[in-house]
Amino acid sequence: MLQYAKSLLGSWWSGKRSHDDEEGDDGPDQKRIRSDNSEDETRHRIRVSNFNKHDWKKVKKYLLELGCKTMSKSPKWDYGIITASSEEEALDMMKKLENAKFKGKLLKAVHIREAKEDYEKRMEKAHNRKNGGRKAQKQAEDDTRTPAEKLADQVTPLYKLPYDEQLKKKNSKGVSVMAKLKWQLANIPKSDRTERAMKETEWARGKGRFPCKMEDPVPSPDINGYRTKCEFTIGKDLEGKPTVGFLLGLYKLGITAVLDPKECLNVPDIAKRIASYMQDYIRESEFPVYDRVEQNGVWRTLMTKTQRTGEVMVVIQMKTADLTEEQVANEKKKLIEFWNSLQEKPEDERVTVTTLLFQAWDGASNGMTDKAPIEVLTGNGIVHEELLGCKFRISSSAFFQVNTPAAEVLYTKCAEWCRINKDKKTTLLDLCCGTGTIGITMAKSVDRVIGIEMVPEAIEDAKLNAAINNITNVTYYANKVEDKIDVIGRANNEDIVAVLDPPRNGVHSSVIQTLRGSKVNRIIYISCDSKQALGNFYTLCKASSKKVPGEPFRPSRAVTIDLFPHSDHCELMVEFVRGEYLKDLEQDEVAKATEKEIEDLQKEQDETKPEEEAVTNVEAGASTSADVEDVKEDILVTEVKEEVEVKEDNILA
């Protein structure tokens, strides 16, 4: 175990990355850039400032247009860092930044030179500050976990908990976010406390911790081997052997050791078998595996898509910069022969690859990338999946939920919450629609589906998926949601419901503001990171203003749905309503209050009036115990009715 700890620490220190210590955990995964001149041990950076830190995305785009390349910025910084690979490149960038203005302000640029020795000292100091220095090293040496246990803690951190405990832990995240939403809405900043704002958020200052009904968490039908997509790193294990699997820790912390996935609970057997065969192949190969630190070698990444239909996609990524065209062509032929040969193995060892793909990538970033083309070696480059009676084509770059049975649970629940009224013509807005799964599975129950997605390739997949399923009432737009949301104004159906299933970090505030100003009165928001989605939730519900016009929404119910057993991740689905649906919500609240009052009154009468006394009091008009119960029920209903009528009058008023 001591040897393992030393190997792991060695992996860390040999893999220290060239990025600024200010970045910390909030900084980007800044890839190391090596100088063309190996004798030049000075690091060159340019510090750019004099802009609003909230404008960084626009500033970055502007700098890219000027010809600047590798950039980083922590959310806390009021400056950005441009990393140059040489002094010549740094000086060239300084020239480009001369007189550069953003929003009328002259950007300030400072060329920073740092000796390699000083940089390494700074990195070591930063590491010690963050991780306790020698204490952290001693903890690593005393770590009694096996490599497999350490990988499990990295990939599936909840694997030691019984599944019902995992579900409770995940649900607590969504519960906390919804409680925080209510608190934020109830505690309006003093500067915003207008009479109108206080009235629009009055409901948030009511009793209870939560702003809406919190339904019981929904488990995944499958808890092991559920991932249909896996992306494996090709590197070396702790003993230096070529290995296909997962990094033993975070690469941004410098850990480069790779361990095979054979004990990972979330990886299916077929994907483990493919990784194992690929590992056998590279160990026999004349070419070395890729070294992320030195940025040399050939074999980089293996991606698998193993669908419930039985179709299998394998994508192999290589660095080909140091190979001749002939070597690359020969290696492709060998790969085709190798994967075809696996079809001849015994059934329990067989792998039948539906389509084999190849990507040459010489860039610094790790993992599959959309910056390089993917070549089809065998098959047609796609696989298919079946979901809720519909068939979907999946390309190598297309997003598709990795847990198909749980995705069916999620989409079924979403359709239920959409409450489609068959007596009304309804338009379904599938926002951030991806390859069209939600809209297509619901298309037959609505009059029209409008899908909006900013990735053009995903929209092409969505159109093909609609055609495969003979769906003709869908229209897709390859745009940002905020740029194409005007289609809502042209939707003349009687009812409009929006389903918003955005990326992990949510959507831009302009999307929410546009929805606030639209005709949409119901939104089903599906979040895969509720903490990051909280800002969207708040903007949907905050009091109206010049910046955020339109009637605010209210959450009516929320539920946690688990698509990723053994991991920290889960989906939080929230229904937001306003307008006529808000009246339904208020009536539901009255009904629930009525039920509780009946229960409380029943309990009070049971405690103060023994049944024998009740029988004596009603002897003249009731001769059996059944009659007694009827009389008691009449009394309860009459008393509660009077109170309910008063409440309903108040609501209508």
XYZ file of C-alpha atoms in Angstrom:
653
model
C 0.000 0.000 0.000
C 2.917 2.311 0.757
C 4.252 1.582 -2.720
C 0.849 2.446 -4.205
C 0.750 5.767 -2.335
C 4.265 6.642 -3.494
C 3.359 5.758 -7.070
C 0.271 7.943 -6.890
C 2.244 10.855 -5.450
C 4.862 10.321 -8.136
C 2.109 10.475 -10.717
C 0.957 13.777 -9.249
C 4.353 15.462 -9.073
C 5.442 14.260 -12.501
C 2.155 15.480 -13.902
C 2.034 18.992 -12.465
C 0.338 21.139 -15.035
C 1.289 24.538 -16.311
C -1.526 26.736 -15.137
C -1.704 29.550 -12.647
C -2.157 28.818 -8.985
C -4.806 31.543 -8.848
C -7.097 29.358 -10.930
C -7.663 26.854 -8.150
C -10.637 24.566 -8.478
C -12.642 27.284 -10.184
C -10.182 27.747 -13.009
C -10.395 26.093 -16.414
C -8.494 22.937 -17.311
C -5.655 24.927 -18.810
C -3.585 22.526 -20.886
C 0.182 22.676 -20.711
C 1.778 24.408 -23.669
C 5.361 23.406 -24.381
C 7.796 25.796 -25.966
C 9.198 24.855 -29.354
C 12.592 25.738 -27.886
C 13.328 23.183 -25.160
C 16.097 25.421 -23.779
C 13.643 28.249 -23.105
C 12.538 27.616 -19.520
C 10.735 30.927 -19.055
C 6.956 30.966 -18.929
C 5.184 33.790 -20.722
C 1.735 35.061 -19.806
C -0.238 38.201 -20.560
C -2.542 39.640 -17.946
C -5.507 41.471 -19.522
C -7.670 43.766 -17.390
C -9.907 46.859 -17.374
C -13.175 45.088 -18.216
C -16.211 43.992 -16.220
C -15.510 40.458 -14.996
C -19.087 39.447 -15.892
C -18.309 40.232 -19.559
C -15.528 37.636 -19.786
C -17.274 35.458 -22.405
C -17.631 38.442 -24.735
C -14.099 39.622 -23.956
C -12.763 36.136 -24.699
C -14.588 36.085 -28.026
C -13.113 39.504 -28.863
C -9.595 38.327 -27.936
C -9.994 35.230 -30.104
C -10.934 37.482 -33.017
C -7.725 39.433 -32.396
C -5.747 36.193 -32.718
C -5.090 35.390 -29.055
C -5.285 31.680 -28.261
C -5.123 29.984 -24.855
C -7.022 31.993 -22.229
C -8.317 31.440 -18.717
C -10.196 33.297 -16.011
C -11.561 32.376 -12.610
C -15.019 33.797 -11.764
C -13.365 35.710 -8.899
C -10.755 37.447 -11.043
C -11.233 40.882 -12.543
C -8.642 40.007 -15.174
C -7.923 37.253 -17.700
C -4.721 35.323 -18.433
C -3.417 34.588 -21.948
C -0.777 31.850 -22.029
C 1.915 32.020 -24.714
C 4.164 29.149 -25.780
C 7.179 31.402 -26.355
C 8.402 34.951 -25.905
C 7.937 35.558 -29.622
C 4.285 34.572 -29.409
C 3.811 36.720 -26.290
C 5.290 39.780 -27.986
C 3.092 39.166 -31.016
C -0.001 39.075 -28.794
C 1.080 42.282 -27.036
C 1.162 44.012 -30.421
C -2.333 42.763 -31.217
C -3.570 44.128 -27.900
C -2.194 47.630 -28.491
C -5.109 50.086 -28.560
C -7.577 47.191 -28.179
C -10.865 48.476 -26.754
C -13.870 46.694 -25.282
C -17.080 48.648 -24.694
C -15.174 51.856 -25.239
C -12.510 51.095 -22.614
C -8.872 50.511 -23.493
C -7.817 47.032 -22.373
C -4.692 46.887 -20.214
C -2.162 44.195 -21.122
C 0.924 43.261 -19.080
C 3.555 40.746 -20.247
C 4.569 38.505 -17.329
C 7.813 36.503 -17.500
C 8.425 33.763 -14.949
C 11.409 31.430 -14.623
C 10.633 27.706 -14.581
C 12.202 27.351 -11.125
C 10.029 30.155 -9.723
C 6.956 28.656 -11.347
C 7.605 25.231 -9.812
C 8.112 26.759 -6.372
C 4.848 28.656 -6.738
C 3.019 25.504 -7.813
C 4.405 23.535 -4.874
C 3.453 26.316 -2.482
C -0.058 26.470 -3.934
C -0.453 22.706 -3.665
C 0.690 22.711 -0.047
C -1.669 25.572 0.765
C -4.664 23.788 -0.752
C -3.925 20.281 0.428
C -2.176 20.633 3.764
C 1.346 20.029 2.429
C 3.174 17.307 4.348
C -0.015 16.328 6.119
C -1.622 15.512 2.764
C 1.449 13.518 1.739
C 1.301 11.509 4.970
C -2.420 10.894 4.467
C -1.687 9.568 0.985
C 0.988 7.249 2.357
C -1.381 6.023 5.071
C -4.243 5.496 2.611
C -5.209 1.822 2.919
C -7.560 1.790 -0.082
C -6.711 -0.424 -3.014
C -6.351 1.252 -6.424
C -9.739 -0.202 -7.409
C -11.377 1.312 -4.306
C -9.780 4.659 -5.024
C -11.092 4.567 -8.606
C -14.550 3.609 -7.351
C -14.500 6.606 -4.993
C -13.565 8.777 -7.970
C -16.071 7.414 -10.521
C -18.936 6.189 -8.298
C -18.520 8.008 -4.953
C -21.785 6.689 -3.449
C -21.181 3.011 -4.216
C -20.721 2.035 -0.568
C -24.202 3.262 0.396
C -27.319 1.078 0.019
C -29.299 2.371 -2.941
C -32.178 3.733 -0.846
C -29.619 5.783 1.119
C -28.107 7.062 -2.139
C -31.558 8.180 -3.229
C -32.154 10.050 0.048
C -28.785 11.789 -0.257
C -29.488 12.900 -3.818
C -32.999 14.023 -2.960
C -31.628 16.218 -0.192
C -29.796 18.291 -2.818
C -32.983 19.115 -4.699
C -34.839 19.733 -1.447
C -32.147 22.183 -0.308
C -32.220 24.062 -3.619
C -36.014 24.440 -3.519
C -35.875 25.603 0.112
C -33.227 28.165 -0.837
C -35.404 29.355 -3.740
C -38.276 30.047 -1.339
C -35.961 31.873 1.063
C -34.527 34.054 -1.723
C -37.987 34.980 -2.997
C -39.250 35.697 0.514
C -36.299 37.943 1.369
C -36.378 40.566 -1.356
C -33.510 43.097 -1.205
C -34.630 46.351 0.415
C -33.992 48.286 -2.782
C -36.517 46.089 -4.633
C -39.281 46.036 -2.018
C -41.988 47.831 -3.932
C -45.641 47.264 -3.133
C -46.034 45.284 -6.345
C -42.974 43.134 -5.681
C -44.122 42.306 -2.153
C -47.550 41.301 -3.441
C -46.176 39.118 -6.257
C -43.922 37.214 -3.855
C -46.282 37.158 -0.867
C -46.819 33.409 -1.315
C -43.107 32.791 -0.625
C -43.467 34.244 2.885
C -46.115 31.702 3.789
C -45.637 28.834 6.203
C -43.459 25.879 5.376
C -39.888 25.359 4.263
C -40.608 24.548 0.623
C -42.167 26.636 -2.147
C -44.132 23.714 -3.597
C -44.986 20.070 -3.206
C -41.864 17.886 -3.041
C -42.693 14.477 -4.464
C -40.882 11.318 -3.385
C -37.627 10.697 -5.313
C -37.881 8.303 -8.248
C -35.251 5.509 -8.432
C -33.512 4.212 -11.528
C -34.889 0.872 -12.764
C -31.292 -0.328 -13.240
C -28.579 0.531 -10.739
C -25.595 -1.373 -12.180
C -24.085 -1.428 -15.659
C -26.504 1.212 -16.917
C -24.153 3.538 -18.843
C -24.654 3.231 -22.591
C -21.826 5.687 -23.294
C -18.338 5.416 -21.812
C -15.232 7.421 -22.636
C -12.027 5.663 -21.589
C -8.602 7.217 -21.245
C -5.640 5.376 -22.793
C -2.538 5.785 -20.649
C -0.374 3.891 -18.171
C -1.297 2.264 -14.880
C 0.647 2.605 -11.637
C 3.160 0.022 -12.852
C 3.684 1.796 -16.163
C 1.758 -0.691 -18.311
C -0.404 0.592 -21.209
C -3.979 0.609 -19.902
C -7.477 1.491 -21.094
C -9.759 2.808 -18.355
C -10.275 5.840 -16.149
C -7.870 8.312 -14.563
C -7.226 7.429 -10.932
C -7.888 11.021 -9.913
C -8.509 14.467 -11.349
C -6.135 15.391 -14.155
C -6.306 19.038 -13.118
C -4.585 17.898 -9.908
C -1.860 16.294 -11.998
C -2.886 12.635 -11.627
C -2.169 10.718 -14.832
C -2.314 7.062 -13.741
C -5.070 5.015 -15.455
C -6.872 1.970 -14.044
C -8.997 -0.521 -15.971
C -12.790 -0.316 -15.379
C -13.474 -3.971 -14.575
C -14.761 -3.162 -11.058
C -16.728 -0.014 -11.927
C -20.377 -0.647 -11.073
C -21.878 1.747 -13.613
C -20.007 0.376 -16.645
C -21.802 -2.434 -18.551
C -20.040 -5.745 -19.189
C -19.945 -5.183 -22.952
C -18.094 -1.865 -22.510
C -15.645 -3.493 -20.069
C -15.007 -6.248 -22.615
C -14.350 -3.696 -25.380
C -11.930 -1.771 -23.134
C -10.123 -4.991 -22.269
C -9.727 -5.957 -25.954
C -8.478 -2.466 -26.795
C -5.972 -2.775 -23.950
C -4.708 -6.069 -25.399
C -4.378 -4.377 -28.791
C -2.318 -1.377 -27.645
C -0.026 -3.566 -25.533
C 0.901 -5.396 -28.730
C 1.132 -2.186 -30.761
C 4.417 -0.740 -32.005
C 3.155 2.717 -31.029
C 3.210 4.124 -27.475
C 0.232 5.394 -25.516
C -0.270 9.159 -25.286
C 1.425 10.989 -22.409
C -0.796 13.864 -21.298
C 2.075 15.716 -19.640
C 4.709 15.400 -22.337
C 2.026 15.535 -25.056
C 3.589 12.761 -27.087
C 2.588 9.226 -27.995
C -0.193 7.875 -30.197
C -3.111 6.094 -28.478
C -5.343 8.631 -26.714
C -9.023 7.790 -26.159
C -11.583 5.016 -26.616
C -15.311 5.792 -26.664
C -18.083 3.199 -26.639
C -21.816 3.499 -27.202
C -23.513 0.213 -26.332
C -27.250 0.603 -26.758
C -30.149 -1.500 -25.454
C -30.885 -2.477 -29.069
C -27.626 -4.452 -29.110
C -25.930 -2.048 -31.503
C -22.349 -1.080 -30.619
C -20.264 1.935 -31.642
C -16.508 2.084 -31.032
C -14.528 5.298 -31.594
C -10.726 5.258 -31.377
C -8.707 8.461 -31.082
C -5.018 8.704 -31.990
C -2.398 11.398 -32.208
C -1.032 11.091 -35.731
C 1.310 14.096 -35.922
C 4.426 11.910 -35.637
C 3.183 9.200 -38.027
C 3.404 9.041 -41.790
C 0.267 8.794 -43.899
C 1.225 5.211 -44.718
C 1.539 4.296 -41.030
C -1.877 5.790 -40.269
C -3.477 3.962 -43.205
C -1.927 0.647 -42.137
C -3.099 1.127 -38.543
C -6.664 1.725 -39.710
C -6.565 -1.561 -41.638
C -5.249 -3.391 -38.580
C -8.005 -1.922 -36.415
C -10.687 -3.044 -38.869
C -9.244 -6.571 -38.986
C -8.908 -6.742 -35.202
C -12.471 -5.695 -34.377
C -13.950 -7.855 -37.129
C -12.064 -10.877 -35.755
C -13.835 -10.542 -32.392
C -17.096 -11.615 -34.027
C -15.650 -15.127 -34.404
C -15.034 -15.623 -30.683
C -17.248 -17.783 -28.413
C -20.502 -16.097 -27.405
C -19.340 -15.141 -23.906
C -16.220 -13.469 -25.361
C -17.712 -12.093 -28.571
C -17.990 -8.418 -29.477
C -19.959 -7.449 -32.565
C -19.178 -3.854 -33.504
C -21.958 -2.216 -35.508
C -19.801 0.714 -36.555
C -16.097 1.479 -36.025
C -14.926 5.106 -36.166
C -11.558 6.835 -36.075
C -10.463 10.323 -34.998
C -7.022 11.851 -35.496
C -6.432 14.558 -32.905
C -3.113 16.332 -32.329
C -4.425 19.125 -30.098
C -3.650 19.685 -26.420
C -7.164 19.043 -25.069
C -7.945 15.522 -23.891
C -10.925 13.325 -24.700
C -13.130 13.190 -27.777
C -13.371 16.559 -29.491
C -15.613 18.318 -31.986
C -12.589 20.172 -33.364
C -11.493 17.263 -35.539
C -13.479 15.154 -38.030
C -14.474 11.566 -37.316
C -13.905 8.982 -40.028
C -16.109 5.917 -40.452
C -14.042 2.724 -40.836
C -16.902 0.205 -40.775
C -20.698 0.477 -40.655
C -22.574 3.723 -41.271
C -21.309 5.759 -38.314
C -24.463 5.550 -36.187
C -26.254 3.276 -33.746
C -29.926 3.209 -32.750
C -31.779 3.209 -29.435
C -35.435 2.561 -28.655
C -37.180 4.705 -26.070
C -40.914 4.813 -25.216
C -41.824 3.082 -28.466
C -39.761 5.453 -30.616
C -36.499 4.767 -32.439
C -33.558 7.179 -32.354
C -30.349 7.349 -34.360
C -27.273 8.285 -32.355
C -24.134 9.677 -33.979
C -20.747 9.811 -32.262
C -21.215 13.437 -31.157
C -24.949 13.361 -30.405
C -26.138 13.711 -26.823
C -28.394 10.922 -25.623
C -29.226 9.988 -22.036
C -26.802 7.292 -20.872
C -29.381 5.372 -18.809
C -32.196 4.379 -21.180
C -34.639 2.761 -18.684
C -34.319 5.723 -16.306
C -34.689 8.169 -19.222
C -38.009 6.496 -20.014
C -39.100 7.108 -16.420
C -38.022 10.759 -16.676
C -39.791 11.418 -19.988
C -42.933 9.601 -18.878
C -43.073 11.773 -15.762
C -42.449 14.869 -17.886
C -45.328 13.976 -20.227
C -47.594 13.399 -17.222
C -46.739 16.813 -15.802
C -47.378 18.503 -19.148
C -51.063 17.668 -18.569
C -51.952 17.677 -22.254
C -55.659 18.443 -22.705
C -56.909 16.498 -25.737
C -59.818 18.926 -26.066
C -57.392 21.787 -26.742
C -54.926 22.362 -29.543
C -51.591 22.349 -27.782
C -48.104 23.445 -28.855
C -45.171 21.783 -27.115
C -42.003 23.879 -27.005
C -39.019 21.536 -26.729
C -36.294 23.987 -25.700
C -32.659 22.816 -25.803
C -34.147 19.834 -27.636
C -30.909 18.056 -28.576
C -31.731 15.136 -30.882
C -35.473 15.599 -30.269
C -36.183 12.811 -27.769
C -38.715 14.652 -25.578
C -40.674 16.256 -28.420
C -40.778 13.102 -30.528
C -41.981 10.877 -27.661
C -44.813 13.371 -26.983
C -45.594 14.440 -30.564
C -48.638 12.201 -30.991
C -50.373 13.713 -27.959
C -50.055 17.369 -29.054
C -51.030 19.399 -32.099
C -47.562 20.778 -32.784
C -43.964 20.485 -31.546
C -41.382 23.242 -31.897
C -37.796 22.232 -31.109
C -34.949 24.719 -30.622
C -31.300 23.717 -30.209
C -28.084 25.667 -30.822
C -26.032 22.671 -32.080
C -26.733 22.277 -35.842
C -25.616 18.625 -35.901
C -28.117 17.779 -33.153
C -30.912 19.433 -35.130
C -30.035 17.346 -38.183
C -30.253 14.241 -35.992
C -33.598 15.455 -34.599
C -35.040 15.878 -38.106
C -33.894 12.390 -39.091
C -35.303 10.943 -35.853
C -38.676 12.551 -36.568
C -38.647 11.027 -40.072
C -37.729 7.573 -38.742
C -40.771 7.682 -36.451
C -43.120 9.166 -39.082
C -43.594 12.316 -36.997
C -44.752 15.167 -39.216
C -45.992 17.787 -36.736
C -42.538 18.947 -35.622
C -40.491 21.978 -36.649
C -36.848 22.362 -35.635
C -34.659 25.459 -35.464
C -30.863 25.457 -35.149
C -30.614 28.615 -33.056
C -30.046 29.831 -29.559
C -33.314 29.663 -27.642
C -33.252 33.403 -26.928
C -32.765 34.187 -30.633
C -35.645 32.039 -31.872
C -38.115 32.313 -29.013
C -40.222 34.623 -31.180
C -41.850 31.483 -32.648
C -43.907 31.401 -29.453
C -45.649 34.578 -30.557
C -46.606 32.904 -33.822
C -48.002 29.809 -32.111
C -51.782 30.288 -32.227
C -52.823 27.144 -30.407
C -55.104 27.280 -27.388
C -52.433 26.023 -24.985
C -48.637 26.207 -24.938
C -46.393 24.189 -22.639
C -42.619 24.484 -22.621
C -40.142 21.784 -21.649
C -36.713 23.162 -20.865
C -33.918 20.576 -20.634
C -30.731 22.676 -20.680
C -27.035 21.801 -20.226
C -25.597 21.427 -16.728
C -25.070 25.160 -16.199
C -28.641 26.102 -17.191
C -29.589 28.712 -19.795
C -28.686 32.352 -20.264
C -30.839 34.781 -18.291
C -32.126 36.220 -21.593
C -33.903 32.891 -22.253
C -35.730 33.127 -18.926
C -36.552 36.789 -19.481
C -38.015 35.963 -22.900
C -40.130 33.166 -21.437
C -41.397 35.606 -18.788
C -42.564 37.946 -21.548
C -44.140 35.198 -23.668
C -47.546 33.498 -23.802
C -46.211 30.414 -22.013
C -47.960 29.758 -18.688
C -46.436 26.364 -17.900
C -42.786 25.284 -17.935
C -41.352 21.881 -17.068
C -37.710 22.521 -16.194
C -35.420 19.444 -16.161
C -32.126 20.195 -14.449
C -29.124 17.883 -14.207
C -27.471 20.263 -11.716
C -30.056 21.916 -9.494
C -27.488 24.102 -7.758
C -26.494 25.754 -11.038
C -30.138 25.964 -12.154
C -31.165 27.921 -9.051
C -30.442 31.226 -10.804
C -32.856 30.281 -13.608
C -35.485 29.230 -11.055
C -35.167 32.551 -9.241
C -35.458 34.639 -12.417
C -38.594 32.722 -13.409
C -40.227 33.507 -10.056
C -38.878 36.914 -8.994
C -41.128 39.955 -8.996
C -41.605 41.652 -12.362
C -39.467 44.656 -13.289
C -38.254 46.555 -16.344
C -35.438 44.043 -16.803
C -37.646 41.001 -16.161
C -41.124 41.835 -17.472
C -44.169 39.632 -17.414
C -46.063 37.837 -14.678
C -43.748 35.758 -12.470
C -44.059 31.977 -12.328
C -44.531 29.838 -9.235
C -43.172 26.331 -8.680
C -46.091 23.932 -8.247
C -44.206 20.655 -7.696
C -40.711 19.196 -7.866
C -39.218 15.700 -7.949
C -35.759 14.134 -7.966
C -35.258 11.415 -10.597
C -32.101 9.320 -10.470
C -30.424 8.585 -13.796
C -26.931 7.990 -12.390
C -26.850 5.420 -9.546
C -23.681 5.342 -7.396
C -22.694 8.861 -8.559
C -23.481 12.265 -7.031
C -25.598 13.319 -10.001
C -29.360 13.229 -10.481
C -32.109 15.135 -12.288
C -34.443 17.629 -10.606
C -37.688 18.270 -12.469
C -39.741 21.319 -11.478
C -43.099 22.500 -12.816
C -43.552 26.292 -12.942
C -46.987 27.821 -13.541
C -48.733 31.181 -13.778
C -51.969 32.646 -15.165
C -54.896 30.245 -15.292
C -52.740 27.403 -13.971
C -51.921 29.472 -10.909
C -55.631 29.440 -10.026
C -55.562 25.634 -10.226
C -52.576 25.622 -7.868
C -54.333 27.876 -5.362
C -57.466 25.725 -5.473
C -55.330 22.648 -4.836
C -53.826 24.405 -1.826
C -57.316 25.193 -0.505
C -58.341 21.566 -0.994
C -55.258 20.327 0.875
C -55.892 22.820 3.670
C -59.493 21.602 3.839
C -58.412 17.987 4.150
C -56.044 18.884 6.952
C -58.733 20.857 8.790
C -61.113 17.901 8.555
C -58.414 15.646 9.989
C -57.619 18.106 12.802
C -61.310 18.620 13.662
C -61.934 14.878 13.643
C -58.962 14.363 15.960
C -60.148 17.130 18.298
C -63.676 15.723 18.542
C -62.369 12.196 19.071
C -60.318 13.454 22.008
C -63.077 15.536 23.679
C -66.178 13.488 22.945
C -66.009 9.784 23.710
C -68.134 7.682 21.422
C -70.482 6.668 24.263
C -71.365 10.294 24.959
C -71.932 10.917 21.239
C -74.383 7.996 21.154
C -76.326 9.385 24.137
C -76.588 12.834 22.537
C -78.064 11.535 19.311
C -80.291 8.721 20.687
C -83.439 10.546 19.640
C -82.430 10.745 15.984
C -80.079 7.802 15.533
C -80.531 4.208 16.662
C -77.376 2.549 15.316
C -73.633 3.219 15.356
C -73.807 3.746 11.576
C -76.336 6.546 12.104
C -74.016 8.087 14.685
C -71.136 8.163 12.228
C -73.406 9.751 9.573
C -74.392 12.515 11.975
C -70.787 13.171 12.970
C -69.744 13.366 9.324
C -72.590 15.807 8.532
C -71.441 18.064 11.373
C -67.826 17.999 10.178
C -68.692 18.690 6.534
C -71.013 21.578 7.437
C -68.403 23.264 9.650
C -65.577 22.850 7.124
C -67.732 23.937 4.171
C -68.342 27.292 5.805
C -64.609 27.863 6.282
C -63.769 26.733 2.718
C -66.403 29.043 1.201
C -64.801 31.979 2.999
C -61.335 31.001 1.681
C -62.566 30.545 -1.870
C -64.291 33.938 -1.749
C -60.985 35.481 -0.702
C -59.131 33.806 -3.581
C -61.683 34.869 -6.177
C -61.579 38.391 -4.809
